[in-house]
Short mmCIF file of C-alpha atoms and ligand atoms in Angstrom, two decimals:
data_model
loop_
_atom_site.label_atom_id
_atom_site.label_comp_id
_atom_site.label_asym_id
_atom_site.label_seq_id
_atom_site.Cartn_x
_atom_site.Cartn_y
_atom_site.Cartn_z
CA UNK K 1274 -2.98 19.46 15.90
CA UNK K 1275 -2.67 16.18 14.01
CA UNK K 1276 -3.05 12.61 15.13
CA UNK K 1277 0.09 11.55 13.27
CA UNK K 1278 2.97 13.46 11.72
CA UNK K 1279 5.07 11.50 9.26
CA UNK K 1280 8.58 12.74 8.50
CA UNK K 1281 9.45 11.77 4.93
CA UNK K 1282 7.34 11.41 1.79
CA UNK K 1283 9.07 8.36 0.32
CA UNK K 1284 7.60 4.89 -0.06
CA UNK K 1285 7.60 4.15 3.69
CA UNK K 1286 6.17 7.52 4.71
CA UNK K 1287 3.43 7.57 2.09
CA UNK K 1288 2.49 3.94 2.84
CA UNK K 1289 2.21 4.86 6.54
CA UNK K 1290 0.03 7.82 5.56
CA UNK K 1291 -2.32 5.57 3.54
CA UNK K 1292 -2.78 3.14 6.45
CA UNK K 1293 -3.23 5.92 9.02
CA UNK K 1294 -5.75 7.85 6.90
CA UNK K 1295 -7.79 4.74 6.17
CA UNK K 1296 -7.99 4.25 9.95
CA UNK K 1297 -9.57 7.70 10.21
CA UNK K 1298 -6.58 9.62 11.57
CA UNK K 1299 -5.51 13.13 10.59
CA UNK K 1300 -2.07 13.04 8.97
CA UNK K 1301 0.58 15.62 8.10
CA UNK K 1302 3.54 14.51 5.99
CA UNK K 1303 6.68 16.68 6.13
CA UNK K 1304 9.28 16.30 3.40
CA UNK K 1305 12.64 18.09 3.27
CA UNK K 1306 13.10 17.71 -0.51
CA UNK K 1307 11.14 19.95 -2.86
CA UNK K 1308 9.26 16.90 -4.14
CA UNK K 1309 7.82 13.59 -2.93
CA UNK K 1310 8.87 10.01 -3.64
CA UNK K 1311 12.27 9.52 -2.03
CA UNK K 1312 14.97 7.46 -3.72
CA UNK K 1313 12.67 5.38 -5.93
CA UNK K 1314 11.96 8.43 -8.08
CA UNK K 1315 15.46 7.99 -9.54
CA UNK K 1316 14.96 4.34 -10.51
CA UNK K 1317 14.43 4.15 -14.26
CA UNK K 1318 12.61 0.86 -13.90
CA UNK K 1319 11.11 -1.12 -10.99
CA UNK K 1320 10.59 -4.79 -11.81
CA UNK K 1321 10.38 -6.44 -8.39
CA UNK K 1322 7.34 -4.93 -6.72
CA UNK K 1323 4.81 -7.76 -6.36
CA UNK K 1324 1.80 -7.31 -8.60
CA UNK K 1325 3.43 -4.66 -10.81
CA UNK K 1326 5.66 -6.38 -13.39
CA UNK K 1327 7.21 -3.12 -14.57
CA UNK K 1328 6.85 0.55 -13.71
CA UNK K 1329 9.15 3.57 -13.67
CA UNK K 1330 10.20 4.78 -10.22
CA UNK K 1331 8.63 8.15 -10.92
CA UNK K 1332 5.25 6.63 -11.91
CA UNK K 1333 5.30 4.45 -8.81
CA UNK K 1334 5.99 7.41 -6.51
CA UNK K 1335 3.39 9.59 -8.24
CA UNK K 1336 0.72 6.94 -7.83
CA UNK K 1337 1.59 6.45 -4.15
CA UNK K 1338 1.54 10.21 -3.53
CA UNK K 1339 -1.79 10.67 -5.27
CA UNK K 1340 -3.27 7.79 -3.29
CA UNK K 1341 -2.18 9.35 0.03
CA UNK K 1342 -3.29 12.87 -0.91
CA UNK K 1343 -6.57 11.49 -2.28
CA UNK K 1344 -7.24 9.97 1.13
CA UNK K 1345 -6.64 13.35 2.80
CA UNK K 1346 -2.92 13.54 3.60
CA UNK K 1347 -1.58 17.05 3.97
CA UNK K 1348 1.96 17.32 2.62
CA UNK K 1349 4.29 20.23 3.41
CA UNK K 1350 7.78 20.53 1.95
CA UNK K 1351 9.88 21.68 4.90
CA UNK K 1352 12.84 20.11 6.71
CA UNK K 1353 12.21 18.91 10.24
CA UNK K 1354 14.92 20.15 12.58
CA UNK K 1355 13.61 19.13 15.99
CA UNK K 1356 11.08 17.08 17.92
CA UNK K 1357 9.88 18.25 21.33
CA UNK K 1358 7.95 16.39 24.01
CA UNK K 1359 4.96 18.35 25.27
CA UNK K 1360 3.17 15.69 27.30
CA UNK K 1361 0.90 14.07 26.42
CA UNK K 1362 1.63 15.31 22.89
CA UNK K 1363 4.68 15.93 20.74
CA UNK K 1364 5.75 18.94 18.69
CA UNK K 1365 7.50 18.68 15.33
CA UNK K 1366 9.48 21.79 14.34
CA UNK K 1367 10.89 23.05 11.04
CA UNK K 1368 12.80 26.34 10.54
CA UNK K 1369 9.50 28.10 9.85
CA UNK K 1370 6.70 26.29 11.68
CA UNK K 1371 5.79 23.79 14.35
CA UNK K 1372 2.89 21.38 14.67
CA UNK K 1373 1.52 19.37 17.57
CA UNK K 1374 0.61 15.71 17.22
CA UNK K 1375 -0.06 12.57 19.23
CA UNK K 1376 2.37 10.32 17.40
CA UNK K 1377 5.31 10.57 14.99
CA UNK K 1378 6.55 8.22 12.28
CA UNK K 1379 10.14 8.79 11.14
CA UNK K 1380 10.51 7.72 7.51
CA UNK K 1381 13.44 9.82 6.37
CA UNK K 1382 15.06 7.12 4.24
CA UNK K 1383 18.69 7.06 3.24
CA UNK K 1384 21.03 9.13 1.12
CA UNK K 1385 23.94 8.26 -1.19
CA UNK K 1386 27.26 7.36 0.38
CA UNK K 1387 30.28 9.22 -1.05
CA UNK K 1388 33.24 7.25 -2.38
CA UNK K 1389 35.68 9.35 -0.36
CA UNK K 1390 38.48 9.71 -2.93
CA UNK K 1391 40.55 12.78 -3.89
CA UNK K 1392 38.76 14.90 -6.49
CA UNK K 1393 35.24 13.65 -5.66
CA UNK K 1394 34.08 16.98 -4.25
CA UNK K 1395 35.93 19.03 -6.88
CA UNK K 1396 34.24 17.24 -9.77
CA UNK K 1397 30.77 16.84 -8.23
CA UNK K 1398 28.42 18.14 -10.92
CA UNK K 1399 31.41 18.40 -13.30
CA UNK K 1400 31.46 14.76 -14.28
CA UNK K 1401 30.75 13.11 -10.95
CA UNK K 1402 27.14 12.11 -10.38
CA UNK K 1403 25.19 10.08 -7.83
CA UNK K 1404 22.09 9.66 -10.01
CA UNK K 1405 22.25 8.01 -13.44
CA UNK K 1406 18.63 8.66 -14.34
CA UNK K 1407 18.96 12.35 -13.44
CA UNK K 1408 22.28 13.05 -15.19
CA UNK K 1409 22.80 10.19 -17.66
CA UNK K 1410 21.56 12.20 -20.66
CA UNK K 1411 24.42 14.70 -20.25
CA UNK K 1412 26.80 11.88 -21.16
CA UNK K 1413 25.10 10.68 -24.34
CA UNK K 1414 27.74 9.22 -26.69
CA UNK K 1415 30.50 9.56 -24.09
CA UNK K 1416 32.57 7.12 -22.06
CA UNK K 1417 31.57 6.78 -18.40
CA UNK K 1418 32.29 4.59 -15.38
CA UNK K 1419 30.07 3.29 -12.60
CA UNK K 1420 31.57 2.53 -9.17
CA UNK K 1421 29.80 -0.08 -7.04
CA UNK K 1422 28.49 -3.64 -7.13
CA UNK K 1423 24.97 -3.44 -5.71
CA UNK K 1424 21.62 -3.18 -7.44
CA UNK K 1425 21.95 0.58 -7.85
CA UNK K 1426 25.29 0.24 -9.66
CA UNK K 1427 24.00 -2.54 -11.93
CA UNK K 1428 20.81 -0.69 -12.79
CA UNK K 1429 22.70 2.57 -13.33
CA UNK K 1430 25.13 0.81 -15.68
CA UNK K 1431 22.26 -0.86 -17.57
CA UNK K 1432 20.57 2.51 -17.99
CA UNK K 1433 23.75 4.34 -19.05
CA UNK K 1434 24.71 1.65 -21.57
CA UNK K 1435 21.66 2.69 -23.62
CA UNK K 1436 23.08 6.18 -24.15
CA UNK K 1437 26.83 6.17 -23.56
CA UNK K 1438 29.44 4.86 -26.00
CA UNK K 1439 31.15 2.83 -23.27
CA UNK K 1440 30.38 1.99 -19.64
CA UNK K 1441 33.06 0.62 -17.32
CA UNK K 1442 31.79 -0.96 -14.12
CA UNK K 1443 34.34 -0.81 -11.31
CA UNK K 1444 33.72 -3.07 -8.33
CA UNK K 1445 35.97 -3.80 -5.37
CA UNK K 1446 35.23 -7.55 -5.40
CA UNK K 1447 34.80 -10.17 -8.14
CA UNK K 1448 31.23 -11.07 -7.20
CA UNK K 1449 28.30 -8.71 -7.20
CA UNK K 1450 25.88 -7.89 -4.43
CA UNK K 1451 23.17 -6.91 -6.93
CA UNK K 1452 20.60 -9.21 -8.60
CA UNK K 1453 21.84 -11.89 -11.00
CA UNK K 1454 19.25 -10.90 -13.60
CA UNK K 1455 20.50 -7.30 -13.75
CA UNK K 1456 24.10 -8.55 -13.94
CA UNK K 1457 23.34 -10.94 -16.80
CA UNK K 1458 21.56 -8.20 -18.72
CA UNK K 1459 24.61 -5.99 -18.26
CA UNK K 1460 27.10 -8.71 -19.25
CA UNK K 1461 25.23 -9.16 -22.53
CA UNK K 1462 25.82 -5.55 -23.57
CA UNK K 1463 28.62 -4.93 -26.08
CA UNK K 1464 29.60 -1.52 -24.72
CA UNK K 1465 30.00 -2.59 -21.07
CA UNK K 1466 33.30 -3.67 -19.55
CA UNK K 1467 34.12 -4.70 -15.99
CA UNK K 1468 37.10 -3.86 -13.78
CA UNK K 1469 36.75 -6.25 -10.86
CA UNK K 1470 38.74 -6.46 -7.64
CA UNK K 1471 39.40 -2.81 -8.39
CA UNK K 1472 38.85 0.53 -6.75
CA UNK K 1473 38.78 4.13 -7.90
CA UNK K 1474 41.64 5.90 -6.13
CA UNK K 1475 41.74 9.35 -7.75
CA UNK K 1476 39.74 11.57 -10.06
CA UNK K 1477 41.54 13.48 -12.82
CA UNK K 1478 40.81 16.56 -14.92
CA UNK K 1479 41.15 20.34 -15.26
CA UNK K 1480 37.75 22.01 -15.00
CA UNK K 1481 35.78 18.87 -15.84
CA UNK K 1482 36.42 15.21 -15.06
CA UNK K 1483 38.51 13.62 -17.79
CA UNK K 1484 39.62 10.36 -16.24
CA UNK K 1485 40.01 8.20 -13.15
CA UNK K 1486 42.84 6.24 -11.61
CA UNK K 1487 41.84 2.66 -10.81
CA UNK K 1488 43.88 0.32 -8.64
CA UNK K 1489 43.70 -3.44 -9.03
CA UNK K 1490 43.50 -4.73 -5.46
CA UNK K 1491 45.10 -8.07 -6.31
CA UNK K 1492 48.28 -6.88 -8.06
CA UNK K 1493 48.37 -3.24 -6.92
CA UNK K 1494 48.62 -1.97 -10.52
CA UNK K 1495 47.15 1.50 -11.09
CA UNK K 1496 45.69 2.33 -14.52
CA UNK K 1497 44.14 5.50 -15.89
CA UNK K 1498 40.72 5.16 -17.45
CA UNK K 1499 39.60 8.10 -19.59
CA UNK K 1500 35.96 8.95 -18.78
CA UNK K 1501 33.76 12.05 -18.94
CA UNK K 1502 31.47 10.78 -16.21
CA UNK K 1503 31.77 8.79 -13.00
CA UNK K 1504 28.54 7.53 -11.46
CA UNK K 1505 29.04 6.67 -7.81
CA UNK K 1506 26.72 3.95 -6.47
CA UNK K 1507 28.47 2.58 -3.39
CA UNK K 1508 25.52 2.33 -1.05
CA UNK K 1509 23.64 4.50 1.31
CA UNK K 1510 23.71 6.19 4.70
CA UNK K 1511 20.63 6.86 6.84
CA UNK K 1512 19.23 10.38 6.69
CA UNK K 1513 18.57 10.49 10.40
CA UNK K 1514 21.15 12.81 12.01
CA UNK K 1515 18.46 15.23 13.16
CA UNK K 1516 16.90 12.53 15.34
CA UNK K 1517 20.03 10.93 16.75
CA UNK K 1518 19.62 12.70 20.10
CA UNK K 1519 15.88 11.93 20.25
CA UNK K 1520 15.77 8.21 19.53
CA UNK K 1521 18.28 5.39 19.77
CA UNK K 1522 20.44 4.89 16.67
CA UNK K 1523 23.06 2.26 15.89
CA UNK K 1524 26.73 2.99 15.14
CA UNK K 1525 25.92 3.68 11.48
CA UNK K 1526 23.12 6.08 12.36
CA UNK K 1527 20.14 3.83 11.57
CA UNK K 1528 17.21 4.27 13.97
CA UNK K 1529 16.95 1.20 16.18
CA UNK K 1530 13.66 -0.74 16.01
CA UNK K 1531 12.51 -4.31 15.44
CA UNK K 1532 9.94 -5.42 12.89
CA UNK K 1533 7.31 -3.72 15.08
CA UNK K 1534 8.82 -0.36 14.01
CA UNK K 1535 8.74 0.96 17.61
CA UNK K 1536 11.65 3.18 18.63
CA UNK K 1537 12.82 3.46 22.24
CA UNK K 1538 10.58 6.55 22.61
CA UNK K 1539 6.87 6.01 23.34
CA UNK K 1540 4.70 7.19 20.45
CA UNK K 1541 7.60 7.54 17.99
CA UNK K 1542 7.82 4.94 15.24
CA UNK K 1543 10.30 4.39 12.39
CA UNK K 1544 9.69 3.01 8.90
CA UNK K 1545 11.74 2.26 5.82
CA UNK K 1546 15.42 2.55 4.93
CA UNK K 1547 16.35 4.63 8.01
CA UNK K 1548 15.42 1.70 10.32
CA UNK K 1549 17.89 -0.98 11.48
CA UNK K 1550 17.19 -3.99 9.24
CA UNK K 1551 18.86 -6.29 6.76
CA UNK K 1552 16.70 -5.97 3.63
CA UNK K 1553 16.11 -2.49 2.21
CA UNK K 1554 13.76 -2.81 -0.73
CA UNK K 1555 10.67 -1.03 -2.02
CA UNK K 1556 8.53 -3.86 -0.66
CA UNK K 1557 10.07 -3.69 2.82
CA UNK K 1558 9.68 0.10 2.87
CA UNK K 1559 5.97 -0.27 2.06
CA UNK K 1560 5.69 -3.06 4.64
CA UNK K 1561 7.30 -0.89 7.33
CA UNK K 1562 4.92 1.93 6.41
CA UNK K 1563 1.92 -0.33 7.00
CA UNK K 1564 3.27 -1.64 10.32
CA UNK K 1565 4.28 1.80 11.63
CA UNK K 1566 1.00 3.34 10.44
CA UNK K 1567 -1.10 0.75 12.27
CA UNK K 1568 1.09 1.00 15.39
CA UNK K 1569 0.80 4.80 15.44
CA UNK K 1570 -3.00 4.56 15.08
CA UNK K 1571 -3.13 2.15 18.02
CA UNK K 1572 -0.97 4.53 20.05
CA UNK K 1573 -3.36 7.42 19.27
CA UNK K 1574 -6.29 5.28 20.36
CA UNK K 1575 -4.53 4.57 23.65
CA UNK K 1576 -4.29 0.83 23.02
P1 NAP U 484 24.40 -1.76 -1.60
O1 NAP U 484 23.51 -2.89 -1.95
O2 NAP U 484 24.79 -1.53 -0.19
O3 NAP U 484 25.72 -1.92 -2.48
C1 NAP U 484 26.77 -1.02 -2.36
C2 NAP U 484 27.89 -1.49 -3.24
O4 NAP U 484 28.95 -0.56 -3.17
C3 NAP U 484 28.45 -2.85 -2.82
O5 NAP U 484 28.73 -3.63 -3.94
C4 NAP U 484 29.73 -2.48 -2.07
O6 NAP U 484 30.75 -3.42 -2.23
C5 NAP U 484 30.14 -1.21 -2.78
N1 NAP U 484 30.86 -0.30 -1.90
C6 NAP U 484 30.49 0.16 -0.68
N2 NAP U 484 31.40 1.03 -0.19
C7 NAP U 484 32.35 1.12 -1.14
C8 NAP U 484 33.55 1.85 -1.23
N3 NAP U 484 33.95 2.68 -0.26
N4 NAP U 484 34.29 1.71 -2.34
C9 NAP U 484 33.90 0.90 -3.35
N5 NAP U 484 32.76 0.18 -3.32
C10 NAP U 484 32.00 0.28 -2.23
O7 NAP U 484 23.81 -0.33 -2.10
P2 NAP U 484 22.81 0.01 -3.30
O8 NAP U 484 23.22 -0.67 -4.54
O9 NAP U 484 22.70 1.49 -3.31
O10 NAP U 484 21.43 -0.59 -2.82
C11 NAP U 484 20.89 -0.21 -1.56
C12 NAP U 484 19.66 -1.05 -1.27
O11 NAP U 484 18.64 -0.73 -2.22
C13 NAP U 484 19.93 -2.55 -1.45
O12 NAP U 484 19.17 -3.27 -0.53
C14 NAP U 484 19.47 -2.83 -2.84
O13 NAP U 484 19.09 -4.18 -3.06
C15 NAP U 484 18.28 -1.89 -2.93
N6 NAP U 484 18.01 -1.57 -4.34
C16 NAP U 484 17.07 -2.31 -4.93
C17 NAP U 484 16.77 -2.08 -6.26
C18 NAP U 484 15.73 -2.91 -6.89
O14 NAP U 484 15.30 -3.87 -6.26
N7 NAP U 484 15.27 -2.62 -8.08
C19 NAP U 484 17.44 -1.07 -6.97
C20 NAP U 484 18.42 -0.34 -6.32
C21 NAP U 484 18.71 -0.61 -4.99
P3 NAP U 484 30.66 -4.87 -1.51
O15 NAP U 484 29.65 -5.65 -2.31
O16 NAP U 484 32.04 -5.37 -1.60
O17 NAP U 484 30.22 -4.58 -0.09
#
């Protein structure tokens, strides 16, 4: 029996754990991945977290995890498959175990959105990657492309340009969603080219990816770009399917809650990228964690 069970050991979940533990609550964190940290682990560099001018995503996550565990968080690496009401408590179930608690915080984050083009599944792991920091080294000295125009795409391209002979950034519009500073850094690199107003329409190759077909959206012209790697960074989808019949979600699957992080179910809170909101950043994930943690503590205390 725990006061609070947190689902997800990313920035939001671990921040919620820190606030809940400091309020004297017992906390179990359940994480479906074999390790903690969530998406930030794959960021080569974080430069916009207030008070920390520069840190690697891995170092940031490690520090957060150690802080939560140091305060007494128990962390178990199992995937939650169900939540049950057992009034006045709740039960959180994985394939193997179940635990009772007074309150739940859902902090399952988001996962990478696929591009949805022919060949994407065939070449996944054979040239197609969704994580530049994980796989970039396999493409040292080779020509690669990055699809997307957000911060992930810009940071991936910046990272890859340090190792690859050429990086082509393919974006469906002519203006970028990502930060101007990252874009300017990228534009200054000699081995980076841009295909704007363009979309990847097909992936080519025998056993391994050898090229991509890119269509210019303005003139309809399709060109073949020879690449060994395609890094797909076209946004995210919430990782919340398991809970869609337990709490209200929007049409995209994000769990509905305002800034108070309260779902439509009493005693169940939501924090981080899986919540309906407009800004999904490390800072807002940590902020959600604090708000949901405090709200869950108040719920446990019957306030
Ligand atoms: P994002 O900001 O949603 O950007 C996704 C990009 O992919 C957009 O440029 C979008 O184009 C494009 N796109 C979406 N669907 C597409 C499709 N089917 N075909 C081609 N292009 C497509 O996603 P993100 O870059 O993964 O970032 C997610 C969140 O994390 C954002 O809030 C971002 O700021 C944050 N983030 C922050 C940092 C940082 O602060 N250091 C680093 C990484 C991510 P349009 O622009 O035309 O919609």
